[in-house]
Coordinates of C-alpha atoms in Angstrom, one line a residue:
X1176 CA 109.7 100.7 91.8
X1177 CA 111.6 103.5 89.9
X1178 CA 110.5 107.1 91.0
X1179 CA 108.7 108.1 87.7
X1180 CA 106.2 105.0 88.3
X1181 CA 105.4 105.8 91.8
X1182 CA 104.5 108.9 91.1
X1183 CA 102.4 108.3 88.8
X1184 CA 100.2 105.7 90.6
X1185 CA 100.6 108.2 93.3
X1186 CA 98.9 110.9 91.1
X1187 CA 96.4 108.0 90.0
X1188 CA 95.5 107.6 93.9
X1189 CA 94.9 111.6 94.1
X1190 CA 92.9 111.1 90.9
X1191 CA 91.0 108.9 92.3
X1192 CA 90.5 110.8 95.9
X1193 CA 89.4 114.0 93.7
X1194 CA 86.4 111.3 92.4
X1195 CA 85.8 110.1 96.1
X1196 CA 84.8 113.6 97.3
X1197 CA 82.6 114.4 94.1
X1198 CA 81.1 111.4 94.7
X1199 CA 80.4 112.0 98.9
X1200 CA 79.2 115.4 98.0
X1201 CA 75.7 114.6 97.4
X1202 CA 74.1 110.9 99.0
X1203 CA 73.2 109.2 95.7
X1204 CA 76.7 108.9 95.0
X1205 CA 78.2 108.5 98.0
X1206 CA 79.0 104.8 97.9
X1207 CA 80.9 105.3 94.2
X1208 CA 82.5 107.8 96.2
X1209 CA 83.5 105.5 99.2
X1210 CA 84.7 102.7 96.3
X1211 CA 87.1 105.7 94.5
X1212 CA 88.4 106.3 97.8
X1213 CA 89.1 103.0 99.0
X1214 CA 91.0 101.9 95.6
X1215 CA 93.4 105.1 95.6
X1216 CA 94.1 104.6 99.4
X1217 CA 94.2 100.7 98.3
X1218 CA 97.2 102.3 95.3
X1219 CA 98.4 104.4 97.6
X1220 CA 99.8 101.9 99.9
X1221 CA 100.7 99.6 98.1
X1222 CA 103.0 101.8 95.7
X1223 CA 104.1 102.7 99.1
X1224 CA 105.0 99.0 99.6
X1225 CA 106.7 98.3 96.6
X1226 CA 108.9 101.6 96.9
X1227 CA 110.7 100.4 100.4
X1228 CA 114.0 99.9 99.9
X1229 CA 115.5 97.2 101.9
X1230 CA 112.5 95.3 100.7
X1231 CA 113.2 92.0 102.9
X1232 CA 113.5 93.6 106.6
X1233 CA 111.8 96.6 106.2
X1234 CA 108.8 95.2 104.8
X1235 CA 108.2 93.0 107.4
X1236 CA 108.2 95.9 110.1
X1237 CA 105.7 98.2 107.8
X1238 CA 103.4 95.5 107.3
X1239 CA 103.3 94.1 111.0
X1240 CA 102.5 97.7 111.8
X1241 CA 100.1 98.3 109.2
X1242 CA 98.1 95.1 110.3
X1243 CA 98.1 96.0 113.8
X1244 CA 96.8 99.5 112.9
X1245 CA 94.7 98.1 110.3
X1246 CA 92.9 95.3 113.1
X1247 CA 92.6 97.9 115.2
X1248 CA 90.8 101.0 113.2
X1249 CA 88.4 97.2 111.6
X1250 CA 87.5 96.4 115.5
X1251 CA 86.5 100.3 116.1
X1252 CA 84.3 100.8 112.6
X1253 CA 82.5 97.1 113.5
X1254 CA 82.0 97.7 117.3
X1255 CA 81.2 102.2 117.1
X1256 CA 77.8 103.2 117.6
X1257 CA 76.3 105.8 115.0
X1258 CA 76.0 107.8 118.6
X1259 CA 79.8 108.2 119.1
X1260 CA 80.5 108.9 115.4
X1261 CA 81.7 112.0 116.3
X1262 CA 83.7 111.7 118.8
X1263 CA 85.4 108.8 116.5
X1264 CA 86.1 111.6 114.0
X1265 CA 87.6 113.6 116.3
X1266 CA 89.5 110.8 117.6
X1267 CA 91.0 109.7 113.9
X1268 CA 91.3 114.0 113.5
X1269 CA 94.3 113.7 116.5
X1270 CA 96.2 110.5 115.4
X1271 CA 96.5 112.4 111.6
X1272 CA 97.8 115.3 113.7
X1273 CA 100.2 112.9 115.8
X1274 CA 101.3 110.9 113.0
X1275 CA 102.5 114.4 111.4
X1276 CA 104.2 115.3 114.5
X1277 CA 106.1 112.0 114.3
X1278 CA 106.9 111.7 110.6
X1279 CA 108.1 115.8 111.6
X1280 CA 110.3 114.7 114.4
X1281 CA 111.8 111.5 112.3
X1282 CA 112.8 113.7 109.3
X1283 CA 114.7 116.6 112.1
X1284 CA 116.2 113.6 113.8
X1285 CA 117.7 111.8 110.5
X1286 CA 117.5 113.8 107.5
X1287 CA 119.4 111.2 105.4
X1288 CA 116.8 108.8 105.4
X1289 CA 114.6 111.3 104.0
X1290 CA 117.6 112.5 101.3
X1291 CA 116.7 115.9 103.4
X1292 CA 120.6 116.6 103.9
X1293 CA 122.4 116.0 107.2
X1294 CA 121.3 116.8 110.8
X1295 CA 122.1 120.2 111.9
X1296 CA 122.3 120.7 107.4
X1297 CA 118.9 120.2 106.4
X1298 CA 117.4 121.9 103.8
X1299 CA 115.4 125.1 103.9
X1300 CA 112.5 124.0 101.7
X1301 CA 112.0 120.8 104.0
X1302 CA 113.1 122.5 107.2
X1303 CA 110.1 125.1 106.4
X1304 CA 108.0 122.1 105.3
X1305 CA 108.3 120.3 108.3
X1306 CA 108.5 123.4 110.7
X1307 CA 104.7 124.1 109.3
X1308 CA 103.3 119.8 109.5
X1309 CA 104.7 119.9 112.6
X1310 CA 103.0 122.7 114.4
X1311 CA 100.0 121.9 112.3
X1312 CA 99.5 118.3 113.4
X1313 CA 100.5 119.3 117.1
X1314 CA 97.4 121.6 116.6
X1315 CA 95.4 119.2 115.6
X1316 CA 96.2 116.9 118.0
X1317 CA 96.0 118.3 120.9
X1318 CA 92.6 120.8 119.4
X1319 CA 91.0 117.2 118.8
X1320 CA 91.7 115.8 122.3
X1321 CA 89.4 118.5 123.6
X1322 CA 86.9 118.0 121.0
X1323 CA 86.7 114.9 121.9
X1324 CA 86.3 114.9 126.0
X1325 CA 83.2 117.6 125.1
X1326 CA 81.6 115.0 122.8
X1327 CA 82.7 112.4 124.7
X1328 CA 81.0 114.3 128.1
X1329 CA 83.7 114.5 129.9
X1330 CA 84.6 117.9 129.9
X1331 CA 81.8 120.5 129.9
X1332 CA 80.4 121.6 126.5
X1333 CA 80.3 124.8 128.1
X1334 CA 83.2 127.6 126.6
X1335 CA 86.3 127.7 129.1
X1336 CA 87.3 131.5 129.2
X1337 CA 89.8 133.5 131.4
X1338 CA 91.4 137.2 131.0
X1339 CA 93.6 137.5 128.3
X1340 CA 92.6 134.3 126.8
X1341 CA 93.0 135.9 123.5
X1342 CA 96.4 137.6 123.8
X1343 CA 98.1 134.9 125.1
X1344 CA 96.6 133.1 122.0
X1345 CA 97.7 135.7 119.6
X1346 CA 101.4 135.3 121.8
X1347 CA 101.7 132.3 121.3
X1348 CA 100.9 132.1 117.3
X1349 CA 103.4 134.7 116.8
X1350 CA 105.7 132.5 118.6
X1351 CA 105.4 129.9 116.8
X1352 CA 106.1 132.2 113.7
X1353 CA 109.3 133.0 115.0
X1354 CA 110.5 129.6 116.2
X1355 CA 110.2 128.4 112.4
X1356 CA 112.1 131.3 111.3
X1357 CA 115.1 130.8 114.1
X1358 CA 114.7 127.3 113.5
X1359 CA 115.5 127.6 109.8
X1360 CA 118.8 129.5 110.6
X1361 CA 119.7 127.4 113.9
X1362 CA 118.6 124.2 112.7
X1363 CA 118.4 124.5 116.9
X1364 CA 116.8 120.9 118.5
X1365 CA 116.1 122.7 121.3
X1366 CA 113.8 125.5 119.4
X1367 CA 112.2 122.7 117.3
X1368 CA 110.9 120.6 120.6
X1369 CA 109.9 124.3 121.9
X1370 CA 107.8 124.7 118.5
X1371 CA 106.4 121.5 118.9
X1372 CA 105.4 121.8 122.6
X1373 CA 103.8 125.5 122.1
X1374 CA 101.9 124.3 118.8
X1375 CA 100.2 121.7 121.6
X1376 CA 99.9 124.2 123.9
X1377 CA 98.3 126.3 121.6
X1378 CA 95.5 123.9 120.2
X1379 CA 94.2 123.4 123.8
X1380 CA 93.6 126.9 124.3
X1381 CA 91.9 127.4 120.8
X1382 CA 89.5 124.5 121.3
X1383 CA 88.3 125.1 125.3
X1384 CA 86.7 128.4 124.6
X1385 CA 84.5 127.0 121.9
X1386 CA 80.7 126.6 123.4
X1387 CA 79.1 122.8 122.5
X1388 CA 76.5 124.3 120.2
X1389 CA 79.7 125.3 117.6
X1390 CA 81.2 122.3 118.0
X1391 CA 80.2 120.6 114.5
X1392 CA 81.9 123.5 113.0
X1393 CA 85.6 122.6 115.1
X1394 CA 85.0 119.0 113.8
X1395 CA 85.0 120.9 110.4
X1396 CA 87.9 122.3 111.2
X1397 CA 89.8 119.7 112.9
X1398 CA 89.4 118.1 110.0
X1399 CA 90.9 120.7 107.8
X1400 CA 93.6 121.2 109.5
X1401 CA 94.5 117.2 109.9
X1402 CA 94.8 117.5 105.5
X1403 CA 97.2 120.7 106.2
X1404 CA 99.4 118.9 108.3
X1405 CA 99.3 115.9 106.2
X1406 CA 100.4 118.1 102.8
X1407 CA 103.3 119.8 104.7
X1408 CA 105.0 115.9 105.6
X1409 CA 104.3 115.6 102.1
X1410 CA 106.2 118.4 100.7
X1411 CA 108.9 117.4 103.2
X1412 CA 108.4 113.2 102.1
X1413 CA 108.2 114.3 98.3
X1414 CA 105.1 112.0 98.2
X1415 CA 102.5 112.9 95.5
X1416 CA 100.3 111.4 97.3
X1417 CA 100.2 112.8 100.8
X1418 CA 100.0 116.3 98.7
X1419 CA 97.2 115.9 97.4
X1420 CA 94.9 114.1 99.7
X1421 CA 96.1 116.8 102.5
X1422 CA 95.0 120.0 99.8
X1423 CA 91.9 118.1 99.6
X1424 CA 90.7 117.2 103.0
X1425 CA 92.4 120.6 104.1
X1426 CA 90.3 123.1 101.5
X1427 CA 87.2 120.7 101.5
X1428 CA 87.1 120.8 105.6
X1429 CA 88.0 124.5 105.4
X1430 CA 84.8 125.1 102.4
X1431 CA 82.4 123.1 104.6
X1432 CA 83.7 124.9 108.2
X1433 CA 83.3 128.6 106.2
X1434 CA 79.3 127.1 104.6
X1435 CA 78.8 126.0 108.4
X1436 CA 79.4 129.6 110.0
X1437 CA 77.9 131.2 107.5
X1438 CA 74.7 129.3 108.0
X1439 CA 74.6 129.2 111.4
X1440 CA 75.8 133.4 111.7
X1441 CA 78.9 132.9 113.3
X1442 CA 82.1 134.7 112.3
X1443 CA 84.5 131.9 110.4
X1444 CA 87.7 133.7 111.7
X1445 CA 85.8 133.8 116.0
X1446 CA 85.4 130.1 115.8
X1447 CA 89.1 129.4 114.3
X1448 CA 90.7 131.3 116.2
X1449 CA 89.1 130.2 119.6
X1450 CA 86.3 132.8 120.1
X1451 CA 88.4 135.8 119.0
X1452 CA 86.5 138.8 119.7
X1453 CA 83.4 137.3 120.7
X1454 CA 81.1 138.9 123.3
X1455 CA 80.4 137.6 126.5
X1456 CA 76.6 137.5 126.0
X1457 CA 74.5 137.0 129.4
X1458 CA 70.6 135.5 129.0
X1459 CA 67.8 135.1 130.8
X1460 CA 65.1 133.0 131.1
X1461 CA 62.1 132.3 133.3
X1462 CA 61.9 129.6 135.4
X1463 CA 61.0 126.3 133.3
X1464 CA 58.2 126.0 136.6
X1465 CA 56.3 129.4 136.1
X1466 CA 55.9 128.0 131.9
X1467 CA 52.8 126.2 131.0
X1468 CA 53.9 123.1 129.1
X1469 CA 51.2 120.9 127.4
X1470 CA 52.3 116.9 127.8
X1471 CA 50.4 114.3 126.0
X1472 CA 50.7 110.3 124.8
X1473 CA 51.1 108.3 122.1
X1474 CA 47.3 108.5 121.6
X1475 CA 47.7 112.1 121.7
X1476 CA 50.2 111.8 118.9
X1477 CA 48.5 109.5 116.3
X1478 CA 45.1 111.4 116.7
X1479 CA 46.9 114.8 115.4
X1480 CA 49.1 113.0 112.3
X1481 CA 46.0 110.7 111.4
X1482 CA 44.0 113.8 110.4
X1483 CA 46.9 115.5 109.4
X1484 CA 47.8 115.9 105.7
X1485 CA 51.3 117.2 106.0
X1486 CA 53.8 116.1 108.0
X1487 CA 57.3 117.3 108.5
X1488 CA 60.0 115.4 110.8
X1489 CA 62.8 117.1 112.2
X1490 CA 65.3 114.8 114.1
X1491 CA 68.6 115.7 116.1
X1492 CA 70.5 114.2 118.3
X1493 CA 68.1 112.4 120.6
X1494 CA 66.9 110.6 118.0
X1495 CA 71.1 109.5 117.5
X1496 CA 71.2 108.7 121.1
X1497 CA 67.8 106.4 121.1
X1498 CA 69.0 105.2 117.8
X1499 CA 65.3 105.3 116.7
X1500 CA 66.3 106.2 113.0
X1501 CA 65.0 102.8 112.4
X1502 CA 61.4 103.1 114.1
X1503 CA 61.1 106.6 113.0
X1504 CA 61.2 104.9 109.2
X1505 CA 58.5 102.6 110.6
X1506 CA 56.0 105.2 111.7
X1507 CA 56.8 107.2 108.2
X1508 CA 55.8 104.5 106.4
X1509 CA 52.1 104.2 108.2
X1510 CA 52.0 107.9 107.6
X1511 CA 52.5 107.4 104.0
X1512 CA 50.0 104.3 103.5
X1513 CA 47.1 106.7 105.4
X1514 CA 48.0 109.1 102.3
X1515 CA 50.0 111.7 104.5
X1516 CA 53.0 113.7 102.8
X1517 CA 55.9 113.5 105.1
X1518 CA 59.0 115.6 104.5
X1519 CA 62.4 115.3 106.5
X1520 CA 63.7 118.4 107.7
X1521 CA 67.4 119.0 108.4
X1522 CA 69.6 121.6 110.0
X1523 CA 72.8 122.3 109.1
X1524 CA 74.2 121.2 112.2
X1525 CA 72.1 119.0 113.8
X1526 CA 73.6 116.3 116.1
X1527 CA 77.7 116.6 116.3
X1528 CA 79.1 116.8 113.0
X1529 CA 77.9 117.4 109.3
X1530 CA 75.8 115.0 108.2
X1531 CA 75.0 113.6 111.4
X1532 CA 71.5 113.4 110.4
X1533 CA 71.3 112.6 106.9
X1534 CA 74.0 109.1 107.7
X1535 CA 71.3 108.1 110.4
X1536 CA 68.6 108.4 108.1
X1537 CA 70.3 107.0 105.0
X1538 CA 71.3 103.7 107.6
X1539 CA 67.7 103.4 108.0
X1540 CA 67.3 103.5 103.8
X1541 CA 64.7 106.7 104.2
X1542 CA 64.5 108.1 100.5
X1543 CA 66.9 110.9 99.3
X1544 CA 64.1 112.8 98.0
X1545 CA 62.4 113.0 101.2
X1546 CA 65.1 115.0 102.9
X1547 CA 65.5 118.9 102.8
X1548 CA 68.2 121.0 104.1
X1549 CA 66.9 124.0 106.1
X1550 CA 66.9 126.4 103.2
X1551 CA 65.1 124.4 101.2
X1552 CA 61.6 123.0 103.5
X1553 CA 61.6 126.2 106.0
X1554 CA 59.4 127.8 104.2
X1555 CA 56.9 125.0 104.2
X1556 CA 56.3 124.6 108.1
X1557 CA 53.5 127.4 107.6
X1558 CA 51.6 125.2 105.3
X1559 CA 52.1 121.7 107.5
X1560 CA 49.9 120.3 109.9
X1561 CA 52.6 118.7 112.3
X1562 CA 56.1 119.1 112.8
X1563 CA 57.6 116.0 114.4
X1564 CA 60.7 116.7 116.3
X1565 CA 62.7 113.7 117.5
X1566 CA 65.7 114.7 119.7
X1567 CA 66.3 118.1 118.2
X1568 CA 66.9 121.2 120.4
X1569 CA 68.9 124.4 119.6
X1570 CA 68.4 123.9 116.3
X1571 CA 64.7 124.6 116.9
X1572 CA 64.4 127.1 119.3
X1573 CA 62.4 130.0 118.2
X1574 CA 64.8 132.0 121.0
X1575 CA 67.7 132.4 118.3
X1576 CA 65.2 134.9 116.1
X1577 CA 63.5 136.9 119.1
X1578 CA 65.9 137.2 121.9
X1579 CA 69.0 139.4 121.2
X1580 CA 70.6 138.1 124.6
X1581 CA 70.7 134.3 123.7
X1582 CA 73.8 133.0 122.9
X1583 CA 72.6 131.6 119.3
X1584 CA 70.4 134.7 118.7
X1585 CA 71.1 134.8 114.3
X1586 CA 71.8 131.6 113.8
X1587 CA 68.9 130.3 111.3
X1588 CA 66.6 127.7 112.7
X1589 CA 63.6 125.4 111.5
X1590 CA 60.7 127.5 111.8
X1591 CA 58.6 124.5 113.3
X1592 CA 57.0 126.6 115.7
X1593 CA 54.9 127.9 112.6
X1594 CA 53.1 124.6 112.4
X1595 CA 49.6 124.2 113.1
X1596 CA 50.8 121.4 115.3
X1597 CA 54.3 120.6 117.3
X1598 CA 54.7 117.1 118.3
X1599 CA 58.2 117.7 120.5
X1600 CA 59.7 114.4 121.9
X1601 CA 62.6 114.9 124.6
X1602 CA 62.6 112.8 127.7
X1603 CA 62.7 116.0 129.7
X1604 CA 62.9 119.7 129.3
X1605 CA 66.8 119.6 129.7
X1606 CA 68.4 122.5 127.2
X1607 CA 70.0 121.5 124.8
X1608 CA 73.8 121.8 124.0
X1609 CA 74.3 125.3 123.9
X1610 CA 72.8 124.9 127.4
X1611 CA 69.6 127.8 127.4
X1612 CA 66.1 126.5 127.1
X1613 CA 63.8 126.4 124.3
X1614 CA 61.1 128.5 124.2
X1615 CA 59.6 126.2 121.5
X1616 CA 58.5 123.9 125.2
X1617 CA 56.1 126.9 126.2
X1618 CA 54.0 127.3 122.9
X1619 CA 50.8 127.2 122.6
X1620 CA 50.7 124.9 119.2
X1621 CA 53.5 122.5 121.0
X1622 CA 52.8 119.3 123.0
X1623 CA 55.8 118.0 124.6
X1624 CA 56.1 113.6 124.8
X1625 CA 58.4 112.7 127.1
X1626 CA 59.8 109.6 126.5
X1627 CA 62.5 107.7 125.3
X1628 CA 62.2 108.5 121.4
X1629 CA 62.6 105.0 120.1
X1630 CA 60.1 103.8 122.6
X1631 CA 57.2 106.7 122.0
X1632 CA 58.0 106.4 118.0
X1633 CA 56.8 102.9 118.0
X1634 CA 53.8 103.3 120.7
X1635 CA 53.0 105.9 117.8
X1636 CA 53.2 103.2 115.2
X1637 CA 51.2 100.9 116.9
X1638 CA 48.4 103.8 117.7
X1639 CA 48.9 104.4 113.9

């Protein structure tokens, strides 16, 4: 396929990419958007296809790679559980890092393949290029890696500090700075493993001092910075395609990481850069034992949202882990036929990434026009009669607008505690990621279930 035609197609693909994140921007059109971006990724690789050059052997090795890939990323989407969603995302996030780092290291090692120049002769532009994809995806990589053992559990959620955490940081960024600038005068192999093995280094210690209750904002991130290093290999490929898709995934992800802070009052540039020039807060709470807690039943539950007239349901992350999106529905739907309003109420970062909470609802086909960001329905909990929370923690706790010491003291939360009414099902009085307790527990207007959620939603039903 001549040049001129595959990079047109290739432009078509980015066309059609620009159309599949208008369309996953609001949930009506999400699916459109899903088809766009299937059909340029569907272009895209087949262009790819049709532009290798020694079509008969090469081919053969692309495709048997692609299928293996392909089978396996299939098997992983069939077999994932809405639960581990994000810690699949910030799986995907690393390989787009490591697959930068490798196209990097295949374009330094033979230029010629790439028309790049020669090795040890390569040209500035796509020495620069790959200098910055490089360090990018090495970033990524390794920045997604701890992302993932938080999620995953198996490191603690908990921010990993020590003394002059943030000037070896800043040491080590300027380091890479000068690297690429040695690198494009050397054309050294020894400085360009050193850059590559500092920019993993270096996305380690970003990630470990970010606290669990930030972490949907590093997925964010992660994210961004996987469509950086995917645009700089495609300045250095001279592919269209990579181009475009990176700018968009890499300004999209940076948009929605900048919305994030802003709406949970964190500083954009603290959480990029690893905590820079955060506080070390300290907090205090009583003992959970010297608290009165009110615990009722199902029973309990129905009576109060029988006579209710309002109701507004605020699900997190217990509800993912139950998987009780589906029962939830259930018990929604008696509300409705008893001529309750019900109203869906969702924080910004509820569960582990964005959008955690609308995909579980939308899997269990709740109604688009039922769902409110937290801007939009916090205002109402002072008129409802119940607030159902199913799972949901931090994002709750009435701590972050009274206690100066906590550590998410400004970020905005659901006023639920403003309800005539708190239903709050949690299986125990655990805190929640950020790890302090909620005062929300200890009200007065709150009755605690505790119970599986899934299992207590549908005694509810049944009581209904």
């Amino acid at each position: 396929m001549s040049i001129n035609l595959s990079a047109i197609f290739y432009l078509i693909s980015g066309v059609l990419f620009i159309l599949a994140l208008r369309g996953l921007s609001s949930p009506e059109t999400s699916r459109r958007g899903n088809f766009f971006g299937i059909l340029g990724m569907v272009i895209a690789i087949i262009v790819t296809f049709l532009s290798i050059g020694n079509f008969s052997s090469d081919f053969i090795y692309v495709l048997i790679i692609l299928l293996i890939g392909g089978s396996v990323g299939a098997f992983i989407a069939f077999k994932i559980p809405m639960t581990a969603m994000p810690e699949l995302v910030a799986g995907f996030h690393s390989l787009v890092g490591l697959a930068a780092v490798f196209v990097a290291i295949s374009a330094f090692l033979n230029p010629e393949s790439f028309n790049l120049g020669i090795l040890g002769n390569i040209k500035l532009a796509s020495l620069i290029e790959m200098s910055i994809g490089a360090s990018i995806g090495a970033i990524t990589f390794s920045g997604s890696i701890i992302a993932f053992l938080k999620l995953q559990g198996i490191m603690s959620g908990s921010p990993i500090t020590f003394k002059g955490q943030h000037l070896l940081n800043a040491l080590i960024l300027i380091s890479i700075i000068i690297l690429t600038y040695l690198l494009c005068f050397t054309q050294s192999a020894n400085l360009f493993w050193t850059l590559i093995a500092i920019s993993f280094l270096i996305g380690f210690l970003l990630i470990i001092p970010i606290g669990g209750a930030d972490m949907p904002v590093v997925i964010s991130m992660l994210n961004s910075y996987s469509g950086w290093a995917a645009a700089g290999i495609g300045f250095t490929l001279e592919n269209t395609a990579l181009i475009i898709t990176g700018a968009l995934v890499g300004s999209s992800g940076a948009i929605l990481s900048y919305i994030m802070c802003k709406g949970m009052n964190r500083s954009f540039f603290s959480v990029i850069l690893g905590g820079f020039g955060g506080t070390e807060q300290s907090f205090s709470s009583k003992s959970k034992e010297q608290k009165p807690v009110k615990s009722g039943n199902a029973d309990d539950a129905a009576f109060l949202m029988k006579n209710a007239s309002s109701v507004i349901i605020v699900p997190g992350y217990g509800m993912a882990v139950a998987q009780a999106q589906h029962a939830l529905r259930e018990m929604v739907d008696r509300l409705k036929k008893n001529d309750i309003k019900v109203s869906y109420a969702i924080h910004p970062v509820a569960g582990r990434m964005p959008g955690h909470m609308n995909v579980l609802l939308a899997e269990a086909n709740v109604p688009y026009d039922e769902v409110f960001e937290l801007e939009e329905i916090n205002n109402d909990f002072s008129n409802a009669d119940v607030a159902f929370v199913i799972g949901a923690n931090d994002v709750t706790n009435p701590s972050a607008k009274t206690d100066p010491q906590s550590p998410i003291y400004g970020m905005p939360v659901l006023d639920v505690e403003k309800c005539k009414s708190v239903l709050f099902l949690k299986r125990s009085l655990s805190p929640g990621y950020a790890g302090i307790d909620n005062d929300l527990f200890y009200k007065e207007n709150t009755l605690m279930l505790f119970a599986d959620a899934k299992k207590m939603t549908e005694d509810i039903t049944n009581n209904l």
